[in-house]
Amino acid sequence: ISLATLTQTTQIMVVLNVKRGEEAHFLFETTTQQPVDEAIAQIVQLFNDRMRIGRLAQEMEQLAEHGICKPYDMRGLTDEQVAELKLKDEWSERCYPQGGSRANPDPIGLRTGNAPSEKLADVLRKTAAEAKALVSNNLIKANKCLTAEVVQEALSKCRGAVMIAYPMGLPPHEEVQLVLDDAEDLSGKQAKHDVLNADETQLWFAGKEMQRGKKLGDFTGKNEKTKVIVKLQKKGGGAPAREPIVDEETQKKMMAFAFKKQEEMKKLEEADEDAYLNSPWANSNSLKQQLNGLGGVGWKPR
């Protein structure tokens, strides 16, 4: 056995539950020997790819509803304004959906309103939903880790669906195409704040920054298959809030158990308060019956 093979077989794996703020995003599996710098770069890439696929799915849904985007200089303008300014969309005729289109005007004027047929629109919608599911944080509950291969699978599915609906391709200004090419301009958009830069991102574990230049195992320990929560934080943002002692699901179960016990105690107290009514000493005629020798007498029909 070579030294490389021996080293590979003795590597200790660790699963990182990656969070940003209070939201859990995905599980990332690696080794305790991986340098922190390298782990940050890979985790940030996966994080940004998840956000990108979310934006892609959203734009594909809009493509299905209202067709391709108008050129930049025609967006938000009415037909009358377009005619007055003598603007022309040269891409609508080139990038026509397969099998013809259906009219569905875009209320915000971003898209042409020449939507693909309902059948092809369904293909785009379903593929967008599948892509989101592939990178969903629901995978955490299923104990499935996110990988670069899964991200590429999601992107490939979306490219295939777009080619089916638009075999002639999409215009270069189409938002779906820009996301697929990773060429978006996020200036002035909320999404810009979601994108992380690996060089400006820190990884925190148990209230401490995982310092660059060290290995993950220096912080997570050497136990096999350890699963720990780590948090992404931009430099200068300070330490992220520490995790509660118990997770949200356990806390809900504890609260439900406490409530149940409280209700049971109330019922017991109410039962104790009324129990004396069946006691002999609580009978107002008890003394009279005793004096008349009627105590403990029972009556039964013959």
mmCIF file of C-alpha atoms in Angstrom:
data_model
loop_
_atom_site.group_PDB
_atom_site.id
_atom_site.type_symbol
_atom_site.label_atom_id
_atom_site.label_comp_id
_atom_site.label_asym_id
_atom_site.label_seq_id
_atom_site.Cartn_x
_atom_site.Cartn_y
_atom_site.Cartn_z
ATOM 1 C CA ILE A 1 0.000 0.000 0.000
ATOM 2 C CA SER A 2 1.389 3.374 -1.016
ATOM 3 C CA LEU A 3 1.785 6.209 1.456
ATOM 4 C CA ALA A 4 -0.807 8.269 -0.462
ATOM 5 C CA THR A 5 -3.354 5.424 -0.265
ATOM 6 C CA LEU A 6 -2.678 4.911 3.433
ATOM 7 C CA THR A 7 -3.124 8.642 4.092
ATOM 8 C CA GLN A 8 -6.376 8.701 2.141
ATOM 9 C CA THR A 9 -7.844 5.747 4.039
ATOM 10 C CA THR A 10 -6.988 7.264 7.412
ATOM 11 C CA GLN A 11 -8.509 10.676 6.722
ATOM 12 C CA ILE A 12 -11.078 11.681 9.297
ATOM 13 C CA MET A 13 -14.287 13.122 7.823
ATOM 14 C CA VAL A 14 -16.282 16.005 9.237
ATOM 15 C CA VAL A 15 -19.682 17.376 8.179
ATOM 16 C CA LEU A 16 -20.218 21.124 8.493
ATOM 17 C CA ASN A 17 -23.757 22.471 8.837
ATOM 18 C CA VAL A 18 -23.253 25.829 7.111
ATOM 19 C CA LYS A 19 -25.327 28.739 8.358
ATOM 20 C CA ARG A 20 -25.399 32.450 7.671
ATOM 21 C CA GLY A 21 -27.172 34.379 10.358
ATOM 22 C CA GLU A 22 -29.859 32.096 11.758
ATOM 23 C CA GLU A 23 -30.598 30.332 8.474
ATOM 24 C CA ALA A 24 -29.086 26.920 7.753
ATOM 25 C CA HIS A 25 -28.114 26.575 4.079
ATOM 26 C CA PHE A 26 -26.449 23.211 3.434
ATOM 27 C CA LEU A 27 -24.223 20.414 4.705
ATOM 28 C CA PHE A 28 -20.609 20.323 3.538
ATOM 29 C CA GLU A 29 -18.515 17.184 3.949
ATOM 30 C CA THR A 30 -14.737 17.380 4.082
ATOM 31 C CA THR A 31 -11.771 16.138 6.110
ATOM 32 C CA THR A 32 -10.367 17.473 9.357
ATOM 33 C CA GLN A 33 -7.068 17.912 7.524
ATOM 34 C CA GLN A 34 -8.438 20.457 5.055
ATOM 35 C CA PRO A 35 -6.954 23.951 5.478
ATOM 36 C CA VAL A 36 -9.445 26.558 6.660
ATOM 37 C CA ASP A 37 -8.631 28.816 3.674
ATOM 38 C CA GLU A 38 -9.498 26.056 1.220
ATOM 39 C CA ALA A 39 -12.690 25.139 3.075
ATOM 40 C CA ILE A 40 -13.850 28.769 3.090
ATOM 41 C CA ALA A 41 -13.284 29.061 -0.670
ATOM 42 C CA GLN A 42 -15.310 25.916 -1.409
ATOM 43 C CA ILE A 43 -18.100 26.750 1.037
ATOM 44 C CA VAL A 44 -18.449 30.310 -0.279
ATOM 45 C CA GLN A 45 -18.612 28.986 -3.847
ATOM 46 C CA LEU A 46 -21.416 26.585 -2.903
ATOM 47 C CA PHE A 47 -23.208 29.327 -0.992
ATOM 48 C CA ASN A 48 -23.087 31.708 -3.965
ATOM 49 C CA ASP A 49 -24.130 28.926 -6.343
ATOM 50 C CA ARG A 50 -27.213 28.201 -4.194
ATOM 51 C CA MET A 51 -28.186 31.869 -4.355
ATOM 52 C CA ARG A 52 -27.537 31.894 -8.100
ATOM 53 C CA ILE A 53 -29.754 28.862 -8.719
ATOM 54 C CA GLY A 54 -32.491 30.541 -6.694
ATOM 55 C CA ARG A 55 -32.288 33.614 -8.939
ATOM 56 C CA LEU A 56 -32.175 31.417 -12.046
ATOM 57 C CA ALA A 57 -35.316 29.556 -11.007
ATOM 58 C CA GLN A 58 -37.109 32.842 -10.366
ATOM 59 C CA GLU A 59 -36.150 34.224 -13.797
ATOM 60 C CA MET A 60 -37.143 30.968 -15.510
ATOM 61 C CA GLU A 61 -40.581 31.249 -13.949
ATOM 62 C CA GLN A 62 -40.866 34.774 -15.363
ATOM 63 C CA LEU A 63 -39.639 33.561 -18.760
ATOM 64 C CA ALA A 64 -42.394 30.941 -18.702
ATOM 65 C CA GLU A 65 -45.008 33.572 -17.854
ATOM 66 C CA HIS A 66 -44.046 36.557 -20.047
ATOM 67 C CA GLY A 67 -41.389 35.494 -22.552
ATOM 68 C CA ILE A 68 -37.912 36.941 -23.097
ATOM 69 C CA CYS A 69 -36.649 40.234 -21.684
ATOM 70 C CA LYS A 70 -36.887 43.420 -23.707
ATOM 71 C CA PRO A 71 -33.655 45.199 -24.674
ATOM 72 C CA TYR A 72 -32.416 47.497 -21.899
ATOM 73 C CA ASP A 73 -33.532 50.704 -23.669
ATOM 74 C CA MET A 74 -37.110 49.432 -24.062
ATOM 75 C CA ARG A 75 -37.793 48.168 -20.562
ATOM 76 C CA GLY A 76 -40.636 49.850 -18.726
ATOM 77 C CA LEU A 77 -41.826 51.740 -21.815
ATOM 78 C CA THR A 78 -45.306 51.524 -23.311
ATOM 79 C CA ASP A 79 -45.806 50.557 -26.965
ATOM 80 C CA GLU A 80 -46.582 54.202 -27.753
ATOM 81 C CA GLN A 81 -43.333 55.372 -26.162
ATOM 82 C CA VAL A 82 -41.366 52.720 -28.049
ATOM 83 C CA ALA A 83 -42.928 53.870 -31.346
ATOM 84 C CA GLU A 84 -42.315 57.530 -30.526
ATOM 85 C CA LEU A 85 -38.652 56.870 -29.757
ATOM 86 C CA LYS A 86 -38.383 54.659 -32.866
ATOM 87 C CA LEU A 87 -36.897 51.788 -30.883
ATOM 88 C CA LYS A 88 -36.805 48.308 -32.351
ATOM 89 C CA ASP A 89 -36.411 44.913 -30.702
ATOM 90 C CA GLU A 90 -34.288 42.881 -33.100
ATOM 91 C CA TRP A 91 -34.157 39.855 -30.813
ATOM 92 C CA SER A 92 -37.842 38.973 -30.484
ATOM 93 C CA GLU A 93 -38.026 37.521 -33.992
ATOM 94 C CA ARG A 94 -34.721 35.662 -33.637
ATOM 95 C CA CYS A 95 -35.405 34.180 -30.199
ATOM 96 C CA TYR A 96 -38.915 32.870 -30.692
ATOM 97 C CA PRO A 97 -40.288 30.032 -28.536
ATOM 98 C CA GLN A 98 -40.734 26.669 -30.193
ATOM 99 C CA GLY A 99 -44.244 26.044 -31.473
ATOM 100 C CA GLY A 100 -45.302 29.682 -31.300
ATOM 101 C CA SER A 101 -46.156 32.003 -28.430
ATOM 102 C CA ARG A 102 -49.125 33.093 -26.363
ATOM 103 C CA ALA A 103 -49.811 36.680 -25.366
ATOM 104 C CA ASN A 104 -49.327 37.425 -21.674
ATOM 105 C CA PRO A 105 -48.214 41.047 -21.105
ATOM 106 C CA ASP A 106 -45.701 41.737 -18.360
ATOM 107 C CA PRO A 107 -47.249 44.208 -15.876
ATOM 108 C CA ILE A 108 -43.845 45.731 -15.078
ATOM 109 C CA GLY A 109 -42.746 46.008 -18.711
ATOM 110 C CA LEU A 110 -39.534 44.000 -18.302
ATOM 111 C CA ARG A 111 -40.491 41.198 -20.731
ATOM 112 C CA THR A 112 -42.045 41.161 -24.201
ATOM 113 C CA GLY A 113 -45.266 39.386 -23.220
ATOM 114 C CA ASN A 114 -44.765 36.738 -25.948
ATOM 115 C CA ALA A 115 -44.737 33.738 -23.619
ATOM 116 C CA PRO A 116 -44.025 30.154 -24.700
ATOM 117 C CA SER A 117 -46.929 27.725 -25.067
ATOM 118 C CA GLU A 118 -48.451 26.459 -21.854
ATOM 119 C CA LYS A 119 -46.864 23.042 -22.418
ATOM 120 C CA LEU A 120 -43.341 24.493 -22.723
ATOM 121 C CA ALA A 121 -44.030 26.934 -19.910
ATOM 122 C CA ASP A 122 -44.718 23.914 -17.693
ATOM 123 C CA VAL A 123 -41.366 22.421 -18.713
ATOM 124 C CA LEU A 124 -39.610 25.614 -17.591
ATOM 125 C CA ARG A 125 -41.564 25.820 -14.324
ATOM 126 C CA LYS A 126 -41.032 22.165 -13.377
ATOM 127 C CA THR A 127 -37.325 22.318 -14.196
ATOM 128 C CA ALA A 128 -36.953 25.480 -12.095
ATOM 129 C CA ALA A 129 -38.646 23.707 -9.183
ATOM 130 C CA GLU A 130 -36.378 20.656 -9.613
ATOM 131 C CA ALA A 131 -33.266 22.856 -9.638
ATOM 132 C CA LYS A 132 -34.328 24.559 -6.411
ATOM 133 C CA ALA A 133 -35.043 21.187 -4.803
ATOM 134 C CA LEU A 134 -31.561 19.914 -5.684
ATOM 135 C CA VAL A 135 -29.941 22.668 -3.595
ATOM 136 C CA SER A 136 -32.708 23.193 -1.030
ATOM 137 C CA ASN A 137 -31.835 23.410 2.657
ATOM 138 C CA ASN A 138 -34.354 20.590 3.130
ATOM 139 C CA LEU A 139 -31.405 18.359 2.237
ATOM 140 C CA ILE A 140 -30.097 19.057 5.754
ATOM 141 C CA LYS A 141 -33.026 17.144 7.273
ATOM 142 C CA ALA A 142 -32.323 14.299 4.853
ATOM 143 C CA ASN A 143 -28.665 14.397 5.953
ATOM 144 C CA LYS A 144 -27.498 14.964 2.358
ATOM 145 C CA CYS A 145 -24.456 17.102 1.616
ATOM 146 C CA LEU A 146 -24.294 19.705 -1.141
ATOM 147 C CA THR A 147 -21.517 19.279 -3.706
ATOM 148 C CA ALA A 148 -20.246 21.078 -6.803
ATOM 149 C CA GLU A 149 -21.542 18.136 -8.857
ATOM 150 C CA VAL A 150 -25.082 18.660 -7.575
ATOM 151 C CA VAL A 151 -24.868 22.360 -8.454
ATOM 152 C CA GLN A 152 -23.750 21.518 -11.994
ATOM 153 C CA GLU A 153 -26.595 19.020 -12.314
ATOM 154 C CA ALA A 154 -29.104 21.737 -11.404
ATOM 155 C CA LEU A 155 -27.587 24.184 -13.913
ATOM 156 C CA SER A 156 -27.509 21.534 -16.661
ATOM 157 C CA LYS A 157 -31.195 20.726 -16.126
ATOM 158 C CA CYS A 158 -32.052 24.414 -16.517
ATOM 159 C CA ARG A 159 -29.941 24.801 -19.676
ATOM 160 C CA GLY A 160 -31.660 21.782 -21.194
ATOM 161 C CA ALA A 161 -35.150 23.097 -20.457
ATOM 162 C CA VAL A 162 -34.306 26.509 -21.929
ATOM 163 C CA MET A 163 -32.977 24.871 -25.115
ATOM 164 C CA ILE A 164 -36.209 22.879 -25.448
ATOM 165 C CA ALA A 165 -38.361 26.010 -25.150
ATOM 166 C CA TYR A 166 -36.031 28.302 -27.104
ATOM 167 C CA PRO A 167 -34.020 26.182 -29.597
ATOM 168 C CA MET A 168 -32.719 29.351 -31.285
ATOM 169 C CA GLY A 169 -31.267 30.512 -27.993
ATOM 170 C CA LEU A 170 -31.925 33.539 -25.798
ATOM 171 C CA PRO A 171 -30.842 37.147 -26.375
ATOM 172 C CA PRO A 172 -27.654 38.264 -24.608
ATOM 173 C CA HIS A 173 -29.647 40.671 -22.413
ATOM 174 C CA GLU A 174 -32.017 37.938 -21.172
ATOM 175 C CA GLU A 175 -31.750 37.553 -17.397
ATOM 176 C CA VAL A 176 -31.959 33.736 -17.593
ATOM 177 C CA GLN A 177 -29.008 33.646 -19.979
ATOM 178 C CA LEU A 178 -26.989 36.040 -17.831
ATOM 179 C CA VAL A 179 -27.506 33.859 -14.753
ATOM 180 C CA LEU A 180 -26.599 30.708 -16.687
ATOM 181 C CA ASP A 181 -23.413 32.404 -17.924
ATOM 182 C CA ASP A 182 -22.680 33.721 -14.432
ATOM 183 C CA ALA A 183 -22.538 37.197 -15.955
ATOM 184 C CA GLU A 184 -25.222 39.037 -13.983
ATOM 185 C CA ASP A 185 -24.938 42.675 -13.056
ATOM 186 C CA LEU A 186 -26.300 42.766 -9.518
ATOM 187 C CA SER A 187 -25.594 46.464 -8.979
ATOM 188 C CA GLY A 188 -28.455 48.099 -7.107
ATOM 189 C CA LYS A 189 -30.150 44.780 -6.402
ATOM 190 C CA GLN A 190 -30.740 43.117 -3.044
ATOM 191 C CA ALA A 191 -29.076 39.978 -4.393
ATOM 192 C CA LYS A 192 -25.743 41.823 -4.414
ATOM 193 C CA HIS A 193 -25.751 41.776 -0.601
ATOM 194 C CA ASP A 194 -26.246 38.003 -0.614
ATOM 195 C CA VAL A 195 -23.101 37.308 -2.632
ATOM 196 C CA LEU A 196 -19.988 36.546 -0.600
ATOM 197 C CA ASN A 197 -16.334 37.068 -1.455
ATOM 198 C CA ALA A 198 -14.118 34.241 -0.197
ATOM 199 C CA ASP A 199 -11.270 36.619 0.654
ATOM 200 C CA GLU A 200 -13.593 38.751 2.783
ATOM 201 C CA THR A 201 -15.457 35.928 4.522
ATOM 202 C CA GLN A 202 -14.784 34.308 7.871
ATOM 203 C CA LEU A 203 -15.867 30.920 9.189
ATOM 204 C CA TRP A 204 -16.930 30.722 12.838
ATOM 205 C CA PHE A 205 -17.385 27.705 15.079
ATOM 206 C CA ALA A 206 -18.567 27.649 18.713
ATOM 207 C CA GLY A 207 -18.187 31.428 19.036
ATOM 208 C CA LYS A 208 -14.606 31.453 17.714
ATOM 209 C CA GLU A 209 -13.240 32.362 14.299
ATOM 210 C CA MET A 210 -11.641 29.446 12.461
ATOM 211 C CA GLN A 211 -8.361 31.111 11.662
ATOM 212 C CA ARG A 212 -6.813 30.902 8.228
ATOM 213 C CA GLY A 213 -3.542 29.028 8.073
ATOM 214 C CA LYS A 214 -4.857 26.300 10.349
ATOM 215 C CA LYS A 215 -6.760 23.095 9.620
ATOM 216 C CA LEU A 216 -10.407 22.360 10.350
ATOM 217 C CA GLY A 217 -9.440 19.620 12.802
ATOM 218 C CA ASP A 218 -7.692 22.212 14.972
ATOM 219 C CA PHE A 219 -11.183 23.490 15.806
ATOM 220 C CA THR A 220 -13.596 20.586 15.268
ATOM 221 C CA GLY A 221 -11.525 17.869 16.924
ATOM 222 C CA LYS A 222 -10.463 14.521 15.532
ATOM 223 C CA ASN A 223 -13.612 12.453 16.021
ATOM 224 C CA GLU A 224 -14.817 10.478 12.998
ATOM 225 C CA LYS A 225 -17.966 11.753 11.259
ATOM 226 C CA THR A 226 -18.306 14.761 13.539
ATOM 227 C CA LYS A 227 -21.153 17.105 12.558
ATOM 228 C CA VAL A 228 -20.762 20.713 13.664
ATOM 229 C CA ILE A 229 -22.473 24.023 12.976
ATOM 230 C CA VAL A 230 -20.327 26.706 11.350
ATOM 231 C CA LYS A 231 -21.343 30.232 10.413
ATOM 232 C CA LEU A 232 -20.319 32.432 7.503
ATOM 233 C CA GLN A 233 -19.602 36.029 8.397
ATOM 234 C CA LYS A 234 -18.228 38.973 6.448
ATOM 235 C CA LYS A 235 -15.011 40.446 7.783
ATOM 236 C CA GLY A 236 -15.649 43.301 10.168
ATOM 237 C CA GLY A 237 -19.113 42.000 11.000
ATOM 238 C CA GLY A 238 -18.078 40.815 14.468
ATOM 239 C CA ALA A 239 -18.856 37.472 15.993
ATOM 240 C CA PRO A 240 -22.168 35.926 14.855
ATOM 241 C CA ALA A 241 -24.751 35.033 17.472
ATOM 242 C CA ARG A 242 -23.954 31.767 19.227
ATOM 243 C CA GLU A 243 -26.172 28.764 18.742
ATOM 244 C CA PRO A 244 -28.739 28.023 21.482
ATOM 245 C CA ILE A 245 -27.976 25.115 23.822
ATOM 246 C CA VAL A 246 -30.779 23.109 22.212
ATOM 247 C CA ASP A 247 -31.928 23.297 18.599
ATOM 248 C CA GLU A 248 -35.294 24.715 17.548
ATOM 249 C CA GLU A 249 -36.926 21.305 17.079
ATOM 250 C CA THR A 250 -35.838 20.076 20.513
ATOM 251 C CA GLN A 251 -36.966 23.351 22.075
ATOM 252 C CA LYS A 252 -40.444 22.919 20.530
ATOM 253 C CA LYS A 253 -40.678 19.391 21.915
ATOM 254 C CA MET A 254 -39.598 20.568 25.375
ATOM 255 C CA MET A 255 -42.199 23.368 25.345
ATOM 256 C CA ALA A 256 -44.914 20.953 24.202
ATOM 257 C CA PHE A 257 -43.970 18.527 26.986
ATOM 258 C CA ALA A 258 -43.998 21.328 29.598
ATOM 259 C CA PHE A 259 -47.414 22.529 28.399
ATOM 260 C CA LYS A 260 -48.804 18.993 28.543
ATOM 261 C CA LYS A 261 -47.532 18.528 32.103
ATOM 262 C CA GLN A 262 -48.999 21.882 33.111
ATOM 263 C CA GLU A 263 -52.422 20.887 31.753
ATOM 264 C CA GLU A 264 -52.234 17.543 33.564
ATOM 265 C CA MET A 265 -51.397 19.304 36.841
ATOM 266 C CA LYS A 266 -54.382 21.629 36.381
ATOM 267 C CA LYS A 267 -56.679 18.652 35.930
ATOM 268 C CA LEU A 268 -55.249 16.977 39.033
ATOM 269 C CA GLU A 269 -55.728 20.147 41.082
ATOM 270 C CA GLU A 270 -59.330 20.486 39.903
ATOM 271 C CA ALA A 271 -59.942 16.829 40.713
ATOM 272 C CA ASP A 272 -58.471 17.261 44.213
ATOM 273 C CA GLU A 273 -60.631 20.320 44.902
ATOM 274 C CA ASP A 274 -63.852 18.403 44.199
ATOM 275 C CA ALA A 275 -62.822 15.048 45.609
ATOM 276 C CA TYR A 276 -63.870 15.966 49.160
ATOM 277 C CA LEU A 277 -67.524 16.207 48.047
ATOM 278 C CA ASN A 278 -67.668 12.397 47.970
ATOM 279 C CA SER A 279 -66.181 12.067 51.441
ATOM 280 C CA PRO A 280 -68.478 11.092 54.385
ATOM 281 C CA TRP A 281 -67.456 14.132 56.415
ATOM 282 C CA ALA A 282 -68.674 16.426 53.654
ATOM 283 C CA ASN A 283 -72.227 15.066 53.901
ATOM 284 C CA SER A 284 -74.352 17.697 55.707
ATOM 285 C CA ASN A 285 -76.766 14.970 56.943
ATOM 286 C CA SER A 286 -74.001 12.684 58.169
ATOM 287 C CA LEU A 287 -74.246 13.726 61.850
ATOM 288 C CA LYS A 288 -78.049 13.367 61.873
ATOM 289 C CA GLN A 289 -77.864 9.903 60.322
ATOM 290 C CA GLN A 290 -75.318 8.778 62.882
ATOM 291 C CA LEU A 291 -77.484 9.958 65.778
ATOM 292 C CA ASN A 292 -80.507 8.104 64.358
ATOM 293 C CA GLY A 293 -78.465 4.944 63.834
ATOM 294 C CA LEU A 294 -78.737 5.202 60.113
ATOM 295 C CA GLY A 295 -75.065 5.538 59.341
ATOM 296 C CA GLY A 296 -73.772 3.130 56.733
ATOM 297 C CA VAL A 297 -77.283 1.851 55.973
ATOM 298 C CA GLY A 298 -77.815 0.889 52.368
ATOM 299 C CA TRP A 299 -81.090 0.324 50.578
ATOM 300 C CA LYS A 300 -81.513 -2.391 47.957
ATOM 301 C CA PRO A 301 -84.690 -3.519 46.175
ATOM 302 C CA ARG A 302 -85.843 -7.066 46.937
#
